[in-house]
One Martini backbone bead per residue (centre of mass of N, CA, C, O) as a GRO file, in nm:
protein
  250
    1MET     BB    1   0.095   0.038   0.024
    2ASP     BB    2   0.060   0.353  -0.020
    3LYS     BB    3   0.217   0.656   0.099
    4TYR     BB    4   0.118   0.951   0.272
    5GLY     BB    5   0.185   1.297   0.401
    6LEU     BB    6   0.261   1.497   0.704
    7ILE     BB    7   0.478   1.761   0.799
    8GLY     BB    8   0.491   1.885   1.142
    9PHE     BB    9   0.440   2.156   1.406
   10PRO     BB   10   0.160   2.116   1.471
   11LEU     BB   11  -0.142   1.886   1.367
   12GLY     BB   12  -0.439   1.945   1.478
   13HIS     BB   13  -0.536   2.124   1.199
   14SER     BB   14  -0.548   1.915   0.982
   15PHE     BB   15  -0.673   1.865   0.647
   16SER     BB   16  -0.535   1.638   0.468
   17ILE     BB   17  -0.611   1.363   0.596
   18GLY     BB   18  -0.914   1.373   0.526
   19TYR     BB   19  -0.903   1.429   0.226
   20PHE     BB   20  -0.725   1.185   0.125
   21ASN     BB   21  -0.876   0.944   0.257
   22GLU     BB   22  -1.139   1.004   0.107
   23LYS     BB   23  -1.027   0.980  -0.176
   24PHE     BB   24  -0.929   0.687  -0.157
   25GLN     BB   25  -1.206   0.566  -0.097
   26ASN     BB   26  -1.377   0.686  -0.339
   27GLU     BB   27  -1.134   0.582  -0.563
   28CYS     BB   28  -0.994   0.312  -0.489
   29ILE     BB   29  -0.721   0.373  -0.333
   30ASP     BB   30  -0.416   0.212  -0.235
   31ALA     BB   31  -0.406   0.421   0.038
   32GLU     BB   32  -0.236   0.641   0.279
   33TYR     BB   33  -0.269   0.905   0.527
   34ILE     BB   34  -0.016   1.066   0.733
   35ASN     BB   35   0.080   1.194   1.038
   36PHE     BB   36   0.396   1.374   1.100
   37GLU     BB   37   0.473   1.464   1.420
   38ILE     BB   38   0.755   1.676   1.436
   39PRO     BB   39   0.988   1.855   1.647
   40ASN     BB   40   1.208   1.768   1.414
   41ILE     BB   41   1.360   1.755   1.102
   42GLU     BB   42   1.575   1.524   1.177
   43THR     BB   43   1.345   1.290   1.152
   44LEU     BB   44   1.303   1.233   0.847
   45PRO     BB   45   1.490   0.983   0.782
   46GLU     BB   46   1.330   0.794   0.971
   47ILE     BB   47   1.064   0.803   0.815
   48LEU     BB   48   1.173   0.692   0.549
   49ALA     BB   49   1.288   0.420   0.663
   50SER     BB   50   0.990   0.333   0.795
   51ASN     BB   51   0.861   0.423   0.485
   52PRO     BB   52   0.901   0.263   0.185
   53THR     BB   53   0.597   0.361   0.057
   54LEU     BB   54   0.665   0.652   0.032
   55ARG     BB   55   0.559   0.904  -0.223
   56GLY     BB   56   0.461   1.147  -0.032
   57PHE     BB   57   0.461   1.498   0.097
   58ASN     BB   58   0.370   1.735   0.317
   59VAL     BB   59   0.437   2.082   0.423
   60THR     BB   60   0.453   2.250   0.730
   61ARG     BB   61   0.467   2.414   0.990
   62PRO     BB   62   0.821   2.491   1.029
   63TYR     BB   63   0.940   2.329   0.729
   64LYS     BB   64   0.949   2.482   0.440
   65GLU     BB   65   1.268   2.542   0.470
   66GLU     BB   66   1.412   2.305   0.632
   67VAL     BB   67   1.372   2.075   0.405
   68ILE     BB   68   1.565   2.144   0.163
   69PRO     BB   69   1.843   1.994   0.240
   70TYR     BB   70   1.692   1.697   0.190
   71LEU     BB   71   1.686   1.753  -0.111
   72SER     BB   72   1.758   1.688  -0.451
   73SER     BB   73   1.524   1.889  -0.561
   74LEU     BB   74   1.373   2.169  -0.744
   75SER     BB   75   1.154   2.357  -0.846
   76LYS     BB   76   1.142   2.657  -0.983
   77GLU     BB   77   0.942   2.784  -0.782
   78ALA     BB   78   1.066   2.682  -0.514
   79GLU     BB   79   1.336   2.822  -0.558
   80GLU     BB   80   1.228   3.116  -0.578
   81ILE     BB   81   1.076   3.112  -0.302
   82GLY     BB   82   1.210   2.919  -0.061
   83ALA     BB   83   0.969   2.695  -0.054
   84VAL     BB   84   0.807   2.391   0.079
   85ASN     BB   85   0.491   2.163   0.047
   86VAL     BB   86   0.605   1.943  -0.165
   87VAL     BB   87   0.694   1.586  -0.181
   88LYS     BB   88   0.869   1.368  -0.385
   89VAL     BB   89   0.904   1.007  -0.371
   90GLU     BB   90   1.191   0.800  -0.461
   91HIS     BB   91   1.277   0.451  -0.494
   92LYS     BB   92   1.621   0.358  -0.578
   93GLY     BB   93   1.674   0.120  -0.418
   94LYS     BB   94   1.876   0.270  -0.171
   95LYS     BB   95   1.766   0.527  -0.301
   96THR     BB   96   1.650   0.860  -0.218
   97ILE     BB   97   1.427   1.071  -0.400
   98MET     BB   98   1.373   1.433  -0.365
   99LYS     BB   99   1.110   1.661  -0.460
  100GLY     BB  100   1.036   2.006  -0.462
  101TYR     BB  101   0.737   2.198  -0.401
  102ASN     BB  102   0.474   2.461  -0.474
  103SER     BB  103   0.119   2.493  -0.394
  104ASP     BB  104   0.051   2.764  -0.266
  105VAL     BB  105   0.057   2.949  -0.518
  106ILE     BB  106  -0.169   2.808  -0.670
  107GLY     BB  107  -0.401   2.820  -0.464
  108PHE     BB  108  -0.394   3.126  -0.417
  109THR     BB  109  -0.425   3.252  -0.702
  110GLN     BB  110  -0.689   3.098  -0.782
  111SER     BB  111  -0.852   3.221  -0.536
  112LEU     BB  112  -0.796   3.539  -0.567
  113GLU     BB  113  -0.831   3.654  -0.859
  114PRO     BB  114  -1.157   3.685  -0.871
  115MET     BB  115  -1.141   3.931  -0.640
  116LEU     BB  116  -1.007   4.130  -0.815
  117GLU     BB  117  -0.959   4.469  -0.868
  118THR     BB  118  -0.844   4.758  -1.012
  119PHE     BB  119  -0.779   4.881  -0.706
  120HIS     BB  120  -0.582   4.631  -0.676
  121LYS     BB  121  -0.220   4.695  -0.627
  122LYS     BB  122  -0.170   4.645  -0.311
  123ALA     BB  123   0.011   4.441  -0.056
  124LEU     BB  124  -0.019   4.284   0.253
  125ILE     BB  125   0.206   4.078   0.451
  126LEU     BB  126   0.146   3.867   0.717
  127GLY     BB  127   0.445   3.773   0.762
  128THR     BB  128   0.776   3.560   0.718
  129GLY     BB  129   0.731   3.284   0.631
  130GLY     BB  130   0.694   3.031   0.408
  131ALA     BB  131   0.411   3.120   0.307
  132SER     BB  132   0.480   3.422   0.240
  133LYS     BB  133   0.661   3.364  -0.004
  134ALA     BB  134   0.439   3.250  -0.188
  135ILE     BB  135   0.250   3.494  -0.172
  136ASN     BB  136   0.444   3.697  -0.294
  137TYR     BB  137   0.478   3.555  -0.562
  138GLY     BB  138   0.175   3.548  -0.640
  139LEU     BB  139   0.117   3.854  -0.635
  140LYS     BB  140   0.323   3.927  -0.856
  141THR     BB  141   0.189   3.755  -1.083
  142LEU     BB  142  -0.079   3.953  -1.041
  143GLY     BB  143   0.053   4.262  -1.016
  144LEU     BB  144   0.144   4.312  -0.720
  145GLU     BB  145   0.239   4.503  -0.468
  146THR     BB  146   0.464   4.453  -0.184
  147ARG     BB  147   0.437   4.412   0.188
  148PHE     BB  148   0.571   4.352   0.488
  149VAL     BB  149   0.463   4.224   0.817
  150SER     BB  150   0.605   4.266   1.149
  151ARG     BB  151   0.707   4.279   1.473
  152THR     BB  152   1.021   4.375   1.402
  153GLY     BB  153   1.098   4.487   1.097
  154LYS     BB  154   1.259   4.310   0.928
  155ASN     BB  155   1.381   4.351   0.614
  156GLY     BB  156   1.169   4.610   0.564
  157ALA     BB  157   0.945   4.572   0.742
  158LEU     BB  158   0.664   4.635   0.885
  159ARG     BB  159   0.515   4.738   1.160
  160TYR     BB  160   0.215   4.725   1.304
  161GLU     BB  161   0.227   5.028   1.417
  162GLU     BB  162   0.266   5.140   1.103
  163VAL     BB  163  -0.030   5.066   1.041
  164ASP     BB  164  -0.223   5.292   0.889
  165GLU     BB  165  -0.447   5.458   0.708
  166ASN     BB  166  -0.259   5.499   0.461
  167VAL     BB  167  -0.179   5.203   0.427
  168ILE     BB  168  -0.467   5.085   0.394
  169LYS     BB  169  -0.532   5.248   0.132
  170GLU     BB  170  -0.286   5.147  -0.039
  171TYR     BB  171  -0.303   4.851   0.106
  172ASN     BB  172  -0.602   4.674   0.017
  173VAL     BB  173  -0.440   4.405   0.048
  174ILE     BB  174  -0.474   4.140   0.301
  175ILE     BB  175  -0.248   3.885   0.424
  176ASN     BB  176  -0.275   3.608   0.640
  177CYS     BB  177   0.033   3.418   0.747
  178THR     BB  178  -0.058   3.364   1.030
  179PRO     BB  179  -0.173   3.197   1.335
  180CYS     BB  180  -0.354   3.428   1.401
  181GLY     BB  181  -0.674   3.285   1.500
  182MET     BB  182  -0.637   3.000   1.551
  183TYR     BB  183  -0.735   2.721   1.646
  184PRO     BB  184  -0.811   2.795   1.984
  185HIS     BB  185  -0.735   3.124   1.906
  186ALA     BB  186  -1.012   3.296   1.801
  187ASN     BB  187  -0.979   3.580   1.992
  188VAL     BB  188  -0.765   3.669   1.777
  189CYS     BB  189  -0.567   3.931   1.605
  190PRO     BB  190  -0.434   4.135   1.410
  191LEU     BB  191  -0.286   4.455   1.453
  192LEU     BB  192  -0.531   4.669   1.322
  193PRO     BB  193  -0.707   4.935   1.147
  194TYR     BB  194  -1.021   4.844   1.081
  195ASP     BB  195  -1.169   5.134   1.079
  196LYS     BB  196  -1.009   5.203   0.788
  197MET     BB  197  -1.190   5.029   0.638
  198ASP     BB  198  -1.349   4.909   0.326
  199ASN     BB  199  -1.484   4.825   0.007
  200HIS     BB  200  -1.162   4.815  -0.092
  201THR     BB  201  -1.111   4.586   0.100
  202LEU     BB  202  -0.895   4.287   0.119
  203LEU     BB  203  -0.935   3.984   0.305
  204TYR     BB  204  -0.690   3.718   0.358
  205ASP     BB  205  -0.706   3.393   0.512
  206LEU     BB  206  -0.524   3.102   0.561
  207ILE     BB  207  -0.723   3.036   0.754
  208TYR     BB  208  -0.991   2.763   0.831
  209ASN     BB  209  -0.969   2.756   1.163
  210PRO     BB  210  -1.197   2.918   1.151
  211ASP     BB  211  -1.405   3.024   0.905
  212GLU     BB  212  -1.426   3.296   1.088
  213THR     BB  213  -1.224   3.522   1.167
  214LEU     BB  214  -1.151   3.805   1.334
  215PHE     BB  215  -1.019   3.943   1.095
  216MET     BB  216  -1.274   3.913   0.917
  217LYS     BB  217  -1.492   4.038   1.098
  218LYS     BB  218  -1.365   4.323   1.134
  219GLY     BB  219  -1.357   4.394   0.832
  220ALA     BB  220  -1.660   4.343   0.757
  221ALA     BB  221  -1.776   4.569   0.949
  222TYR     BB  222  -1.629   4.787   0.721
  223GLY     BB  223  -1.671   4.634   0.416
  224ALA     BB  224  -1.497   4.406   0.369
  225THR     BB  225  -1.353   4.164   0.186
  226VAL     BB  226  -1.370   3.805   0.256
  227LYS     BB  227  -1.132   3.519   0.311
  228ASN     BB  228  -1.045   3.198   0.331
  229GLY     BB  229  -0.827   2.891   0.303
  230LEU     BB  230  -0.993   2.649   0.180
  231GLU     BB  231  -0.967   2.668  -0.128
  232MET     BB  232  -0.662   2.662  -0.128
  233LEU     BB  233  -0.639   2.375  -0.011
  234LEU     BB  234  -0.784   2.225  -0.237
  235LEU     BB  235  -0.589   2.320  -0.463
  236GLN     BB  236  -0.334   2.209  -0.333
  237ALA     BB  237  -0.412   1.911  -0.320
  238PHE     BB  238  -0.440   1.875  -0.625
  239ALA     BB  239  -0.144   1.957  -0.686
  240SER     BB  240  -0.002   1.742  -0.520
  241TRP     BB  241  -0.102   1.496  -0.681
  242LYS     BB  242   0.032   1.583  -0.945
  243PHE     BB  243   0.325   1.587  -0.844
  244TRP     BB  244   0.338   1.282  -0.751
  245HIS     BB  245   0.238   1.203  -1.080
  246GLU     BB  246   0.386   1.349  -1.329
  247ASP     BB  247   0.561   1.072  -1.438
  248ASP     BB  248   0.374   0.812  -1.469
  249ASN     BB  249   0.297   0.868  -1.803
  250LYS     BB  250   0.602   0.881  -1.943
   0.00000   0.00000   0.00000
């Protein structure tokens, strides 16, 4: 039986295990999807050694960047982004070959693009982790200018306290790439001047649990268009499956 999985820590919020195991059952695919909740990326070789039928896995925080040194090669997009969330595994004799891809950018751009209006020209990206790199790449492919926001303001990012009314009006697309507001901490949200938002503001939260985060609720209260990350996840999962099998019919 083929195996697929997810590496990350923690994984209590994982969407993928339910999605893929349901897919396998509905499509009579002889495979299973397993969560590998590892507190350290150095455990990865052990997982590979103990799962010889592992054909691929997804990568979530905090390992989207840390996994790269373990890989044999990267797709062009993953290399440019500098983060990986899909790995294809091939066992050739005693050798294990792993190629890294990024489906974050595919899921995100396909989900966001229909929502963009002509007045959406600049975007704020909340957070500077692995997911934010793919979001930045995706926004640029859609023609938007970007600016990062972080607590420390490192590497030219704005600090949250610097995001004022003028910034909100100029950067009217705001993407939350942080875990702030994720279940079970659904009563918190990024510190932004929500009262300066209006119907030109677009808020997109990569979080999908809860369905409507406080970030989304507070923006919507002032007229902002809001969306969570569920559709992005579905599109990502579809792309992951394609990456895992891209050479099967060649």
